[in-house]
Amino acid sequence: MSSIHPHARVDLPAGFRAAGVTAGLKASGSPDLALVVNDGPDHHAAAVFTTNRVEAAPVTWSRQVVADGRVDAVVLNSGGANACTGAQGFLDTHRTAEHVADVLGISAGDVVVCSTGLIGELLPMDKVTAGVDAAGAALSPAGHEDAAVAIKTTDTVHKVAAHAGEGWSVSGMAKGAGMLAPALATMLVVLTTDAVVEQADLDAALRRATAVSFDRIDSDACMSTNDTVVVLASGASGVFVDGGQLSEALTIVCSSLARQLIGDAEGAAHDIAIEVVNAASVEDALEVARAVARNNLFKCAVFGNDPNWGRVLAAVGTTRAAFEPATLDVAMNGVQVCRSGGVGEDRSLVDLDAREVHVLVDLHAGRESATIWTNDLTHDYVHENSAYST
Amino acid sequence: MSSIHPHARVDLPAGFRAAGVTAGLKASGSPDLALVVNDGPDHHAAAVFTTNRVEAAPVTWSRQVVADGRVDAVVLNSGGANACTGAQGFLDTHRTAEHVADVLGISAGDVVVCSTGLIGELLPMDKVTAGVDAAGAALSPAGHEDAAVAIKTTDTVHKVAAHAGEGWSVSGMAKGAGMLAPALATMLVVLTTDAVVEQADLDAALRRATAVSFDRIDSDACMSTNDTVVVLASGASGVFVDGGQLSEALTIVCSSLARQLIGDAEGAAHDIAIEVVNAASVEDALEVARAVARNNLFKCAVFGNDPNWGRVLAAVGTTRAAFEPATLDVAMNGVQVCRSGGVGEDRSLVDLDAREVHVLVDLHAGRESATIWTNDLTHDYVHENSAYST
């Protein structure tokens, strides 16, 4: 089902070590605990988190850790989200950070914690701490791929990406396959760079990069309680990189990872780009694209290779964006099925067999544009999500 | 799949005739054109329409017809929505009204037109006009059931309801099985009463009734281009009914029809009541209930009889309603699975086998409450909606 092909191996930039181990949190026995350590000399960091008001304990913890701009290590577990777990859940996150700090000889206040999996269950802390011990022992400059594998939940493939500057680089790993929605997804992302950067530049560059990548995928309109994207900068390359270059590099890596998330979304059979052009504002373009991306009837139609463009129009009509219904144009995979709000070219000309689908909505209301990537709604999506907790 | 049992026959109030015929608009050969005529003495009417900005030609037409408060007849067709059909679509609606007017000897400006079916196709007008002729010839005071059958699209059963006052009554028919969303659904509803009423009372009563019935069902978050609810008052009973009584009667009939729509929603296996209590405002309660009702992951879980309450919390967390995450309580079918934002009773105690599911969210933020009815997300929903236009 996935369009993601085996990718080239991605290694860590200079100054980092990582590991991925099996702590026994997953019933499957697959790797489920990862550790990424920044050995410096710099320890700059920035992060963005879910905007869900019901946030998991590790999110609450990690917000505080990142607030001072320094992070020495990130510990991530799959097999349990540690969300809606009350005071005990927060204590467990704290204890995990303390244990990582003990193993590495650093401060717990510099350890970001990320968890993913089922909501509403406490983590088996004996397994978590044993896993941290094992990961600490396995840390290696060659550990990026192992860590990326260990953060998978229902992902069918692990996701990594990289971008090389002159004498410096950015690497990234991501997990996420469902609950992909705006303001992030059910996703955890660790970005690493050996560039020498200003902390303020790192924070701004991360926000710019995520705004046009992870914030513009919307697989199923469901927002997670655990989403975290963290970037660590070691400065180990000795190469100073300004905010503009950094922003560009992070955007490239984040966009690749975001596209990989959509390509591996749970049960999806199509990856759909909803491109909205000639909008009065980027906000309008995003509102319209998101309305289409979230329309279950449209998503079912794409699954059935059915170019039911009326459902696109019906979705556009629910927005507050500037447009006149009588001037809307819609094309599907290059066929202008709707012209001036009415019937255009014959819908039977549209070929939806390929995994990638392009829907172009022309609002004729301005000069701005934006694209949201989404997926179709399939039997496999229903199947995979109908018995997750049992 | 449906929980709707065969209901008692519902007849028209005094002063009305109706018919349902086969015009040949549906490939299936099922009845597809209905006519409801108010013979008076009064011809008061009111209507509410979809808030979708992309509205079908018949909606544009009917808004104007109802503006003066007088309607003599309603013509409804299934087998084609006449939406996104441009100037020709509007001309076709106008021509349909003119033809009804000719057949009945009334003014086209007093004829409401409703269409439902595929968006983006012109109606075969020769079949429509021939169907109007046939319906005109078949008009009968006993025609309510036939008309209700003729407006079905993917409905598995026709929907009717009635409420009797002292010497007067209200009857209603509805169609709709998908695209059920706020600000109405893909639904057409004709309400008839023989009460003697003030036109202003009729309008206010209809708005009050729809606000707490059709506006509180949300099967799949998709808003239609054609939704219309129209009420006609003939005054033929000779019994004056004030606004309060009328509002109560219309609310009873609309609530029954709304519940029937959810019970017959496309492919659904569960009808789910999301009840939000102790909200700071009714608006907050509705926002929270709707967020849960629209969460695909939650809806899949219910289909799988999986009490995955974390998905309820994750949905609540996306809203702006007043609440503290640490005080949220959630019960599913009476089992308090989430207490104070954390783990409550064992989720395995929840029995989701029955079609009707009750989710109770306590915001602990005020004294208001509201309930939204929705459906689960099923294989059959995906199947029915993956090849509708082909």
JSON list of C-alpha atoms in Angstrom, two decimals, chain B residues 84-288:
[
{"chain": "B", "resi": 84, "resn": "CYS", "atom": "CA", "xyz": [-22.96, 23.03, -9.62]},
{"chain": "B", "resi": 85, "resn": "THR", "atom": "CA", "xyz": [-24.93, 23.12, -12.81]},
{"chain": "B", "resi": 86, "resn": "GLY", "atom": "CA", "xyz": [-24.58, 26.84, -13.57]},
{"chain": "B", "resi": 87, "resn": "ALA", "atom": "CA", "xyz": [-27.12, 28.98, -15.38]},
{"chain": "B", "resi": 88, "resn": "GLN", "atom": "CA", "xyz": [-28.73, 26.00, -17.11]},
{"chain": "B", "resi": 89, "resn": "GLY", "atom": "CA", "xyz": [-29.35, 24.35, -13.76]},
{"chain": "B", "resi": 90, "resn": "PHE", "atom": "CA", "xyz": [-31.18, 27.42, -12.51]},
{"chain": "B", "resi": 91, "resn": "LEU", "atom": "CA", "xyz": [-33.24, 27.61, -15.70]},
{"chain": "B", "resi": 92, "resn": "ASP", "atom": "CA", "xyz": [-34.19, 23.96, -15.20]},
{"chain": "B", "resi": 93, "resn": "THR", "atom": "CA", "xyz": [-35.36, 24.63, -11.65]},
{"chain": "B", "resi": 94, "resn": "HIS", "atom": "CA", "xyz": [-37.36, 27.61, -12.85]},
{"chain": "B", "resi": 95, "resn": "ARG", "atom": "CA", "xyz": [-38.89, 25.52, -15.62]},
{"chain": "B", "resi": 96, "resn": "THR", "atom": "CA", "xyz": [-39.83, 22.80, -13.15]},
{"chain": "B", "resi": 97, "resn": "ALA", "atom": "CA", "xyz": [-41.62, 25.34, -10.96]},
{"chain": "B", "resi": 98, "resn": "GLU", "atom": "CA", "xyz": [-43.39, 26.79, -14.02]},
{"chain": "B", "resi": 99, "resn": "HIS", "atom": "CA", "xyz": [-44.54, 23.35, -15.05]},
{"chain": "B", "resi": 100, "resn": "VAL", "atom": "CA", "xyz": [-45.89, 22.56, -11.59]},
{"chain": "B", "resi": 101, "resn": "ALA", "atom": "CA", "xyz": [-47.66, 25.90, -11.62]},
{"chain": "B", "resi": 102, "resn": "ASP", "atom": "CA", "xyz": [-49.26, 25.14, -14.99]},
{"chain": "B", "resi": 103, "resn": "VAL", "atom": "CA", "xyz": [-50.43, 21.70, -13.86]},
{"chain": "B", "resi": 104, "resn": "LEU", "atom": "CA", "xyz": [-51.91, 23.02, -10.60]},
{"chain": "B", "resi": 105, "resn": "GLY", "atom": "CA", "xyz": [-53.15, 26.40, -11.81]},
{"chain": "B", "resi": 106, "resn": "ILE", "atom": "CA", "xyz": [-51.01, 28.32, -9.33]},
{"chain": "B", "resi": 107, "resn": "SER", "atom": "CA", "xyz": [-48.11, 30.77, -9.56]},
{"chain": "B", "resi": 108, "resn": "ALA", "atom": "CA", "xyz": [-44.57, 29.46, -10.15]},
{"chain": "B", "resi": 109, "resn": "GLY", "atom": "CA", "xyz": [-43.42, 31.93, -7.53]},
{"chain": "B", "resi": 110, "resn": "ASP", "atom": "CA", "xyz": [-45.26, 29.86, -4.91]},
{"chain": "B", "resi": 111, "resn": "VAL", "atom": "CA", "xyz": [-43.60, 26.56, -5.82]},
{"chain": "B", "resi": 112, "resn": "VAL", "atom": "CA", "xyz": [-40.65, 25.33, -3.75]},
{"chain": "B", "resi": 113, "resn": "VAL", "atom": "CA", "xyz": [-38.29, 23.03, -5.66]},
{"chain": "B", "resi": 114, "resn": "CYS", "atom": "CA", "xyz": [-36.01, 20.47, -3.96]},
{"chain": "B", "resi": 115, "resn": "SER", "atom": "CA", "xyz": [-33.53, 18.15, -5.64]},
{"chain": "B", "resi": 116, "resn": "THR", "atom": "CA", "xyz": [-31.21, 15.47, -4.30]},
{"chain": "B", "resi": 117, "resn": "GLY", "atom": "CA", "xyz": [-28.70, 13.10, -5.86]},
{"chain": "B", "resi": 118, "resn": "LEU", "atom": "CA", "xyz": [-25.40, 13.45, -7.69]},
{"chain": "B", "resi": 119, "resn": "ILE", "atom": "CA", "xyz": [-23.81, 16.91, -7.87]},
{"chain": "B", "resi": 120, "resn": "GLY", "atom": "CA", "xyz": [-22.62, 18.24, -11.22]},
{"chain": "B", "resi": 121, "resn": "GLU", "atom": "CA", "xyz": [-25.11, 16.72, -13.64]},
{"chain": "B", "resi": 122, "resn": "LEU", "atom": "CA", "xyz": [-28.02, 18.43, -15.38]},
{"chain": "B", "resi": 123, "resn": "LEU", "atom": "CA", "xyz": [-31.46, 16.92, -14.85]},
{"chain": "B", "resi": 124, "resn": "PRO", "atom": "CA", "xyz": [-33.20, 15.22, -17.81]},
{"chain": "B", "resi": 125, "resn": "MET", "atom": "CA", "xyz": [-35.93, 17.83, -18.03]},
{"chain": "B", "resi": 126, "resn": "ASP", "atom": "CA", "xyz": [-38.24, 15.84, -20.30]},
{"chain": "B", "resi": 127, "resn": "LYS", "atom": "CA", "xyz": [-38.46, 13.20, -17.60]},
{"chain": "B", "resi": 128, "resn": "VAL", "atom": "CA", "xyz": [-38.93, 15.81, -14.88]},
{"chain": "B", "resi": 129, "resn": "THR", "atom": "CA", "xyz": [-41.86, 17.49, -16.62]},
{"chain": "B", "resi": 130, "resn": "ALA", "atom": "CA", "xyz": [-43.48, 14.18, -17.48]},
{"chain": "B", "resi": 131, "resn": "GLY", "atom": "CA", "xyz": [-43.03, 13.17, -13.87]},
{"chain": "B", "resi": 132, "resn": "VAL", "atom": "CA", "xyz": [-44.70, 16.37, -12.70]},
{"chain": "B", "resi": 133, "resn": "ASP", "atom": "CA", "xyz": [-47.65, 15.60, -14.98]},
{"chain": "B", "resi": 134, "resn": "ALA", "atom": "CA", "xyz": [-47.92, 12.12, -13.51]},
{"chain": "B", "resi": 135, "resn": "ALA", "atom": "CA", "xyz": [-47.62, 13.41, -9.95]},
{"chain": "B", "resi": 136, "resn": "GLY", "atom": "CA", "xyz": [-50.25, 16.07, -10.59]},
{"chain": "B", "resi": 137, "resn": "ALA", "atom": "CA", "xyz": [-52.63, 13.37, -11.79]},
{"chain": "B", "resi": 138, "resn": "ALA", "atom": "CA", "xyz": [-51.89, 11.17, -8.80]},
{"chain": "B", "resi": 139, "resn": "LEU", "atom": "CA", "xyz": [-52.34, 13.81, -6.07]},
{"chain": "B", "resi": 140, "resn": "SER", "atom": "CA", "xyz": [-54.31, 12.48, -3.13]},
{"chain": "B", "resi": 141, "resn": "PRO", "atom": "CA", "xyz": [-54.94, 13.27, 0.53]},
{"chain": "B", "resi": 142, "resn": "ALA", "atom": "CA", "xyz": [-53.58, 9.73, 1.08]},
{"chain": "B", "resi": 143, "resn": "GLY", "atom": "CA", "xyz": [-50.33, 10.44, -0.81]},
{"chain": "B", "resi": 144, "resn": "HIS", "atom": "CA", "xyz": [-47.96, 11.22, 2.08]},
{"chain": "B", "resi": 145, "resn": "GLU", "atom": "CA", "xyz": [-46.32, 7.81, 2.19]},
{"chain": "B", "resi": 146, "resn": "ASP", "atom": "CA", "xyz": [-45.88, 7.66, -1.58]},
{"chain": "B", "resi": 147, "resn": "ALA", "atom": "CA", "xyz": [-44.21, 11.08, -1.56]},
{"chain": "B", "resi": 148, "resn": "ALA", "atom": "CA", "xyz": [-41.91, 10.04, 1.31]},
{"chain": "B", "resi": 149, "resn": "VAL", "atom": "CA", "xyz": [-40.83, 6.98, -0.66]},
{"chain": "B", "resi": 150, "resn": "ALA", "atom": "CA", "xyz": [-40.13, 9.00, -3.82]},
{"chain": "B", "resi": 151, "resn": "ILE", "atom": "CA", "xyz": [-37.62, 11.32, -2.13]},
{"chain": "B", "resi": 152, "resn": "LYS", "atom": "CA", "xyz": [-35.36, 8.47, -0.93]},
{"chain": "B", "resi": 153, "resn": "THR", "atom": "CA", "xyz": [-31.82, 8.33, -2.30]},
{"chain": "B", "resi": 154, "resn": "THR", "atom": "CA", "xyz": [-29.63, 5.80, -0.53]},
{"chain": "B", "resi": 155, "resn": "ASP", "atom": "CA", "xyz": [-32.13, 5.64, 2.32]},
{"chain": "B", "resi": 156, "resn": "THR", "atom": "CA", "xyz": [-33.04, 2.05, 3.12]},
{"chain": "B", "resi": 157, "resn": "VAL", "atom": "CA", "xyz": [-36.39, 3.11, 4.58]},
{"chain": "B", "resi": 158, "resn": "HIS", "atom": "CA", "xyz": [-38.61, 6.12, 4.10]},
{"chain": "B", "resi": 159, "resn": "LYS", "atom": "CA", "xyz": [-38.94, 8.44, 7.07]},
{"chain": "B", "resi": 160, "resn": "VAL", "atom": "CA", "xyz": [-42.17, 9.95, 8.34]},
{"chain": "B", "resi": 161, "resn": "ALA", "atom": "CA", "xyz": [-43.36, 11.30, 11.67]},
{"chain": "B", "resi": 162, "resn": "ALA", "atom": "CA", "xyz": [-46.45, 12.95, 13.09]},
{"chain": "B", "resi": 163, "resn": "HIS", "atom": "CA", "xyz": [-47.74, 14.73, 16.13]},
{"chain": "B", "resi": 164, "resn": "ALA", "atom": "CA", "xyz": [-51.36, 15.34, 16.92]},
{"chain": "B", "resi": 165, "resn": "GLY", "atom": "CA", "xyz": [-52.68, 18.36, 18.79]},
{"chain": "B", "resi": 166, "resn": "GLU", "atom": "CA", "xyz": [-56.30, 18.87, 19.79]},
{"chain": "B", "resi": 167, "resn": "GLY", "atom": "CA", "xyz": [-58.06, 19.06, 16.47]},
{"chain": "B", "resi": 168, "resn": "TRP", "atom": "CA", "xyz": [-54.88, 19.76, 14.49]},
{"chain": "B", "resi": 169, "resn": "SER", "atom": "CA", "xyz": [-51.73, 17.89, 13.61]},
{"chain": "B", "resi": 170, "resn": "VAL", "atom": "CA", "xyz": [-48.26, 18.06, 12.12]},
{"chain": "B", "resi": 171, "resn": "SER", "atom": "CA", "xyz": [-46.86, 15.50, 9.70]},
{"chain": "B", "resi": 172, "resn": "GLY", "atom": "CA", "xyz": [-43.38, 15.25, 8.27]},
{"chain": "B", "resi": 173, "resn": "MET", "atom": "CA", "xyz": [-41.36, 13.35, 5.73]},
{"chain": "B", "resi": 174, "resn": "ALA", "atom": "CA", "xyz": [-37.58, 13.29, 5.40]},
{"chain": "B", "resi": 175, "resn": "LYS", "atom": "CA", "xyz": [-34.91, 11.80, 3.22]},
{"chain": "B", "resi": 176, "resn": "GLY", "atom": "CA", "xyz": [-31.22, 11.63, 3.94]},
{"chain": "B", "resi": 177, "resn": "ALA", "atom": "CA", "xyz": [-28.66, 8.97, 4.62]},
{"chain": "B", "resi": 178, "resn": "GLY", "atom": "CA", "xyz": [-25.24, 10.52, 4.12]},
{"chain": "B", "resi": 179, "resn": "MET", "atom": "CA", "xyz": [-23.62, 13.92, 4.18]},
{"chain": "B", "resi": 180, "resn": "LEU", "atom": "CA", "xyz": [-25.47, 14.47, 7.43]},
{"chain": "B", "resi": 181, "resn": "ALA", "atom": "CA", "xyz": [-23.89, 17.45, 9.06]},
{"chain": "B", "resi": 182, "resn": "PRO", "atom": "CA", "xyz": [-24.59, 20.56, 10.99]},
{"chain": "B", "resi": 183, "resn": "ALA", "atom": "CA", "xyz": [-26.62, 23.27, 9.52]},
{"chain": "B", "resi": 184, "resn": "LEU", "atom": "CA", "xyz": [-28.58, 20.37, 8.19]},
{"chain": "B", "resi": 185, "resn": "ALA", "atom": "CA", "xyz": [-27.65, 17.30, 6.23]},
{"chain": "B", "resi": 186, "resn": "THR", "atom": "CA", "xyz": [-28.12, 15.89, 2.74]},
{"chain": "B", "resi": 187, "resn": "MET", "atom": "CA", "xyz": [-31.67, 15.99, 3.60]},
{"chain": "B", "resi": 188, "resn": "LEU", "atom": "CA", "xyz": [-34.97, 17.22, 2.39]},
{"chain": "B", "resi": 189, "resn": "VAL", "atom": "CA", "xyz": [-37.84, 17.59, 4.79]},
{"chain": "B", "resi": 190, "resn": "VAL", "atom": "CA", "xyz": [-41.42, 18.63, 4.19]},
{"chain": "B", "resi": 191, "resn": "LEU", "atom": "CA", "xyz": [-43.53, 19.40, 7.24]},
{"chain": "B", "resi": 192, "resn": "THR", "atom": "CA", "xyz": [-47.25, 19.97, 6.94]},
{"chain": "B", "resi": 193, "resn": "THR", "atom": "CA", "xyz": [-49.80, 21.21, 9.44]},
{"chain": "B", "resi": 194, "resn": "ASP", "atom": "CA", "xyz": [-53.47, 22.07, 9.31]},
{"chain": "B", "resi": 195, "resn": "ALA", "atom": "CA", "xyz": [-53.15, 24.44, 12.26]},
{"chain": "B", "resi": 196, "resn": "VAL", "atom": "CA", "xyz": [-54.20, 28.05, 11.90]},
{"chain": "B", "resi": 197, "resn": "VAL", "atom": "CA", "xyz": [-51.00, 29.97, 12.61]},
{"chain": "B", "resi": 198, "resn": "GLU", "atom": "CA", "xyz": [-49.36, 33.34, 12.27]},
{"chain": "B", "resi": 199, "resn": "GLN", "atom": "CA", "xyz": [-46.69, 33.27, 9.60]},
{"chain": "B", "resi": 200, "resn": "ALA", "atom": "CA", "xyz": [-44.12, 34.79, 11.97]},
{"chain": "B", "resi": 201, "resn": "ASP", "atom": "CA", "xyz": [-44.87, 32.09, 14.54]},
{"chain": "B", "resi": 202, "resn": "LEU", "atom": "CA", "xyz": [-44.38, 29.42, 11.89]},
{"chain": "B", "resi": 203, "resn": "ASP", "atom": "CA", "xyz": [-40.98, 30.79, 10.91]},
{"chain": "B", "resi": 204, "resn": "ALA", "atom": "CA", "xyz": [-39.78, 31.13, 14.50]},
{"chain": "B", "resi": 205, "resn": "ALA", "atom": "CA", "xyz": [-41.09, 27.69, 15.46]},
{"chain": "B", "resi": 206, "resn": "LEU", "atom": "CA", "xyz": [-39.34, 26.06, 12.50]},
{"chain": "B", "resi": 207, "resn": "ARG", "atom": "CA", "xyz": [-36.02, 27.67, 13.39]},
{"chain": "B", "resi": 208, "resn": "ARG", "atom": "CA", "xyz": [-36.32, 26.63, 17.03]},
{"chain": "B", "resi": 209, "resn": "ALA", "atom": "CA", "xyz": [-37.24, 23.07, 16.06]},
{"chain": "B", "resi": 210, "resn": "THR", "atom": "CA", "xyz": [-34.46, 22.57, 13.52]},
{"chain": "B", "resi": 211, "resn": "ALA", "atom": "CA", "xyz": [-31.84, 24.09, 15.85]},
{"chain": "B", "resi": 212, "resn": "VAL", "atom": "CA", "xyz": [-32.33, 21.30, 18.38]},
{"chain": "B", "resi": 213, "resn": "SER", "atom": "CA", "xyz": [-33.00, 18.45, 15.96]},
{"chain": "B", "resi": 214, "resn": "PHE", "atom": "CA", "xyz": [-31.48, 18.46, 12.47]},
{"chain": "B", "resi": 215, "resn": "ASP", "atom": "CA", "xyz": [-28.72, 20.84, 13.54]},
{"chain": "B", "resi": 216, "resn": "ARG", "atom": "CA", "xyz": [-27.72, 18.37, 16.25]},
{"chain": "B", "resi": 217, "resn": "ILE", "atom": "CA", "xyz": [-27.12, 15.37, 14.06]},
{"chain": "B", "resi": 218, "resn": "ASP", "atom": "CA", "xyz": [-23.73, 15.03, 12.40]},
{"chain": "B", "resi": 219, "resn": "SER", "atom": "CA", "xyz": [-23.31, 11.69, 10.73]},
{"chain": "B", "resi": 220, "resn": "ASP", "atom": "CA", "xyz": [-20.16, 12.41, 8.74]},
{"chain": "B", "resi": 221, "resn": "ALA", "atom": "CA", "xyz": [-19.37, 16.13, 9.09]},
{"chain": "B", "resi": 222, "resn": "CYS", "atom": "CA", "xyz": [-20.18, 16.72, 5.43]},
{"chain": "B", "resi": 223, "resn": "MET", "atom": "CA", "xyz": [-22.52, 19.59, 4.63]},
{"chain": "B", "resi": 224, "resn": "SER", "atom": "CA", "xyz": [-24.75, 19.31, 1.60]},
{"chain": "B", "resi": 225, "resn": "THR", "atom": "CA", "xyz": [-25.48, 21.80, -1.15]},
{"chain": "B", "resi": 226, "resn": "ASN", "atom": "CA", "xyz": [-29.21, 21.02, -1.23]},
{"chain": "B", "resi": 227, "resn": "ASP", "atom": "CA", "xyz": [-30.56, 20.78, 2.31]},
{"chain": "B", "resi": 228, "resn": "THR", "atom": "CA", "xyz": [-34.04, 22.17, 2.69]},
{"chain": "B", "resi": 229, "resn": "VAL", "atom": "CA", "xyz": [-36.60, 21.94, 5.47]},
{"chain": "B", "resi": 230, "resn": "VAL", "atom": "CA", "xyz": [-39.91, 23.53, 4.56]},
{"chain": "B", "resi": 231, "resn": "VAL", "atom": "CA", "xyz": [-43.09, 23.74, 6.59]},
{"chain": "B", "resi": 232, "resn": "LEU", "atom": "CA", "xyz": [-46.52, 24.44, 5.11]},
{"chain": "B", "resi": 233, "resn": "ALA", "atom": "CA", "xyz": [-49.59, 25.45, 7.11]},
{"chain": "B", "resi": 234, "resn": "SER", "atom": "CA", "xyz": [-53.04, 25.06, 5.56]},
{"chain": "B", "resi": 235, "resn": "GLY", "atom": "CA", "xyz": [-55.23, 26.31, 8.39]},
{"chain": "B", "resi": 236, "resn": "ALA", "atom": "CA", "xyz": [-57.74, 23.66, 7.30]},
{"chain": "B", "resi": 237, "resn": "SER", "atom": "CA", "xyz": [-58.35, 22.45, 10.87]},
{"chain": "B", "resi": 238, "resn": "GLY", "atom": "CA", "xyz": [-59.76, 25.82, 11.85]},
{"chain": "B", "resi": 239, "resn": "VAL", "atom": "CA", "xyz": [-57.85, 25.53, 15.15]},
{"chain": "B", "resi": 240, "resn": "PHE", "atom": "CA", "xyz": [-55.61, 28.44, 16.08]},
{"chain": "B", "resi": 241, "resn": "VAL", "atom": "CA", "xyz": [-52.28, 27.33, 17.51]},
{"chain": "B", "resi": 242, "resn": "ASP", "atom": "CA", "xyz": [-49.89, 29.74, 19.19]},
{"chain": "B", "resi": 243, "resn": "GLY", "atom": "CA", "xyz": [-46.13, 29.89, 18.68]},
{"chain": "B", "resi": 244, "resn": "GLY", "atom": "CA", "xyz": [-45.31, 27.86, 21.78]},
{"chain": "B", "resi": 245, "resn": "GLN", "atom": "CA", "xyz": [-47.56, 24.93, 20.89]},
{"chain": "B", "resi": 246, "resn": "LEU", "atom": "CA", "xyz": [-46.40, 25.01, 17.31]},
{"chain": "B", "resi": 247, "resn": "SER", "atom": "CA", "xyz": [-42.75, 25.06, 18.32]},
{"chain": "B", "resi": 248, "resn": "GLU", "atom": "CA", "xyz": [-43.29, 22.09, 20.59]},
{"chain": "B", "resi": 249, "resn": "ALA", "atom": "CA", "xyz": [-45.09, 20.08, 17.90]},
{"chain": "B", "resi": 250, "resn": "LEU", "atom": "CA", "xyz": [-42.53, 20.84, 15.21]},
{"chain": "B", "resi": 251, "resn": "THR", "atom": "CA", "xyz": [-39.70, 19.95, 17.59]},
{"chain": "B", "resi": 252, "resn": "ILE", "atom": "CA", "xyz": [-41.28, 16.58, 18.31]},
{"chain": "B", "resi": 253, "resn": "VAL", "atom": "CA", "xyz": [-41.70, 15.77, 14.63]},
{"chain": "B", "resi": 254, "resn": "CYS", "atom": "CA", "xyz": [-38.25, 17.10, 13.62]},
{"chain": "B", "resi": 255, "resn": "SER", "atom": "CA", "xyz": [-36.55, 15.23, 16.45]},
{"chain": "B", "resi": 256, "resn": "SER", "atom": "CA", "xyz": [-38.16, 11.97, 15.37]},
{"chain": "B", "resi": 257, "resn": "LEU", "atom": "CA", "xyz": [-37.13, 12.52, 11.76]},
{"chain": "B", "resi": 258, "resn": "ALA", "atom": "CA", "xyz": [-33.57, 13.49, 12.78]},
{"chain": "B", "resi": 259, "resn": "ARG", "atom": "CA", "xyz": [-33.25, 10.35, 14.87]},
{"chain": "B", "resi": 260, "resn": "GLN", "atom": "CA", "xyz": [-34.53, 8.30, 11.92]},
{"chain": "B", "resi": 261, "resn": "LEU", "atom": "CA", "xyz": [-31.90, 9.89, 9.66]},
{"chain": "B", "resi": 262, "resn": "ILE", "atom": "CA", "xyz": [-29.09, 8.87, 12.01]},
{"chain": "B", "resi": 263, "resn": "GLY", "atom": "CA", "xyz": [-30.61, 5.43, 12.39]},
{"chain": "B", "resi": 264, "resn": "ASP", "atom": "CA", "xyz": [-30.47, 4.90, 8.63]},
{"chain": "B", "resi": 265, "resn": "ALA", "atom": "CA", "xyz": [-27.18, 6.67, 7.88]},
{"chain": "B", "resi": 266, "resn": "GLU", "atom": "CA", "xyz": [-25.12, 5.14, 5.10]},
{"chain": "B", "resi": 267, "resn": "GLY", "atom": "CA", "xyz": [-23.28, 2.05, 6.23]},
{"chain": "B", "resi": 268, "resn": "ALA", "atom": "CA", "xyz": [-23.54, 2.89, 9.92]},
{"chain": "B", "resi": 269, "resn": "ALA", "atom": "CA", "xyz": [-23.48, 0.12, 12.51]},
{"chain": "B", "resi": 270, "resn": "HIS", "atom": "CA", "xyz": [-23.89, 2.32, 15.59]},
{"chain": "B", "resi": 271, "resn": "ASP", "atom": "CA", "xyz": [-25.91, 5.40, 16.45]},
{"chain": "B", "resi": 272, "resn": "ILE", "atom": "CA", "xyz": [-23.87, 7.42, 18.94]},
{"chain": "B", "resi": 273, "resn": "ALA", "atom": "CA", "xyz": [-25.18, 10.08, 21.30]},
{"chain": "B", "resi": 274, "resn": "ILE", "atom": "CA", "xyz": [-22.40, 12.41, 22.43]},
{"chain": "B", "resi": 275, "resn": "GLU", "atom": "CA", "xyz": [-23.77, 14.12, 25.51]},
{"chain": "B", "resi": 276, "resn": "VAL", "atom": "CA", "xyz": [-21.71, 16.96, 26.97]},
{"chain": "B", "resi": 277, "resn": "VAL", "atom": "CA", "xyz": [-22.71, 18.15, 30.43]},
{"chain": "B", "resi": 278, "resn": "ASN", "atom": "CA", "xyz": [-21.63, 20.86, 32.85]},
{"chain": "B", "resi": 279, "resn": "ALA", "atom": "CA", "xyz": [-20.39, 23.10, 30.06]},
{"chain": "B", "resi": 280, "resn": "ALA", "atom": "CA", "xyz": [-19.96, 26.84, 30.49]},
{"chain": "B", "resi": 281, "resn": "SER", "atom": "CA", "xyz": [-22.36, 27.43, 27.60]},
{"chain": "B", "resi": 282, "resn": "VAL", "atom": "CA", "xyz": [-24.52, 25.50, 25.16]},
{"chain": "B", "resi": 283, "resn": "GLU", "atom": "CA", "xyz": [-22.08, 26.61, 22.45]},
{"chain": "B", "resi": 284, "resn": "ASP", "atom": "CA", "xyz": [-19.20, 25.01, 24.34]},
{"chain": "B", "resi": 285, "resn": "ALA", "atom": "CA", "xyz": [-21.18, 21.82, 24.80]},
{"chain": "B", "resi": 286, "resn": "LEU", "atom": "CA", "xyz": [-21.99, 21.70, 21.09]},
{"chain": "B", "resi": 287, "resn": "GLU", "atom": "CA", "xyz": [-18.40, 22.42, 20.06]},
{"chain": "B", "resi": 288, "resn": "VAL", "atom": "CA", "xyz": [-17.09, 19.60, 22.23]}
]
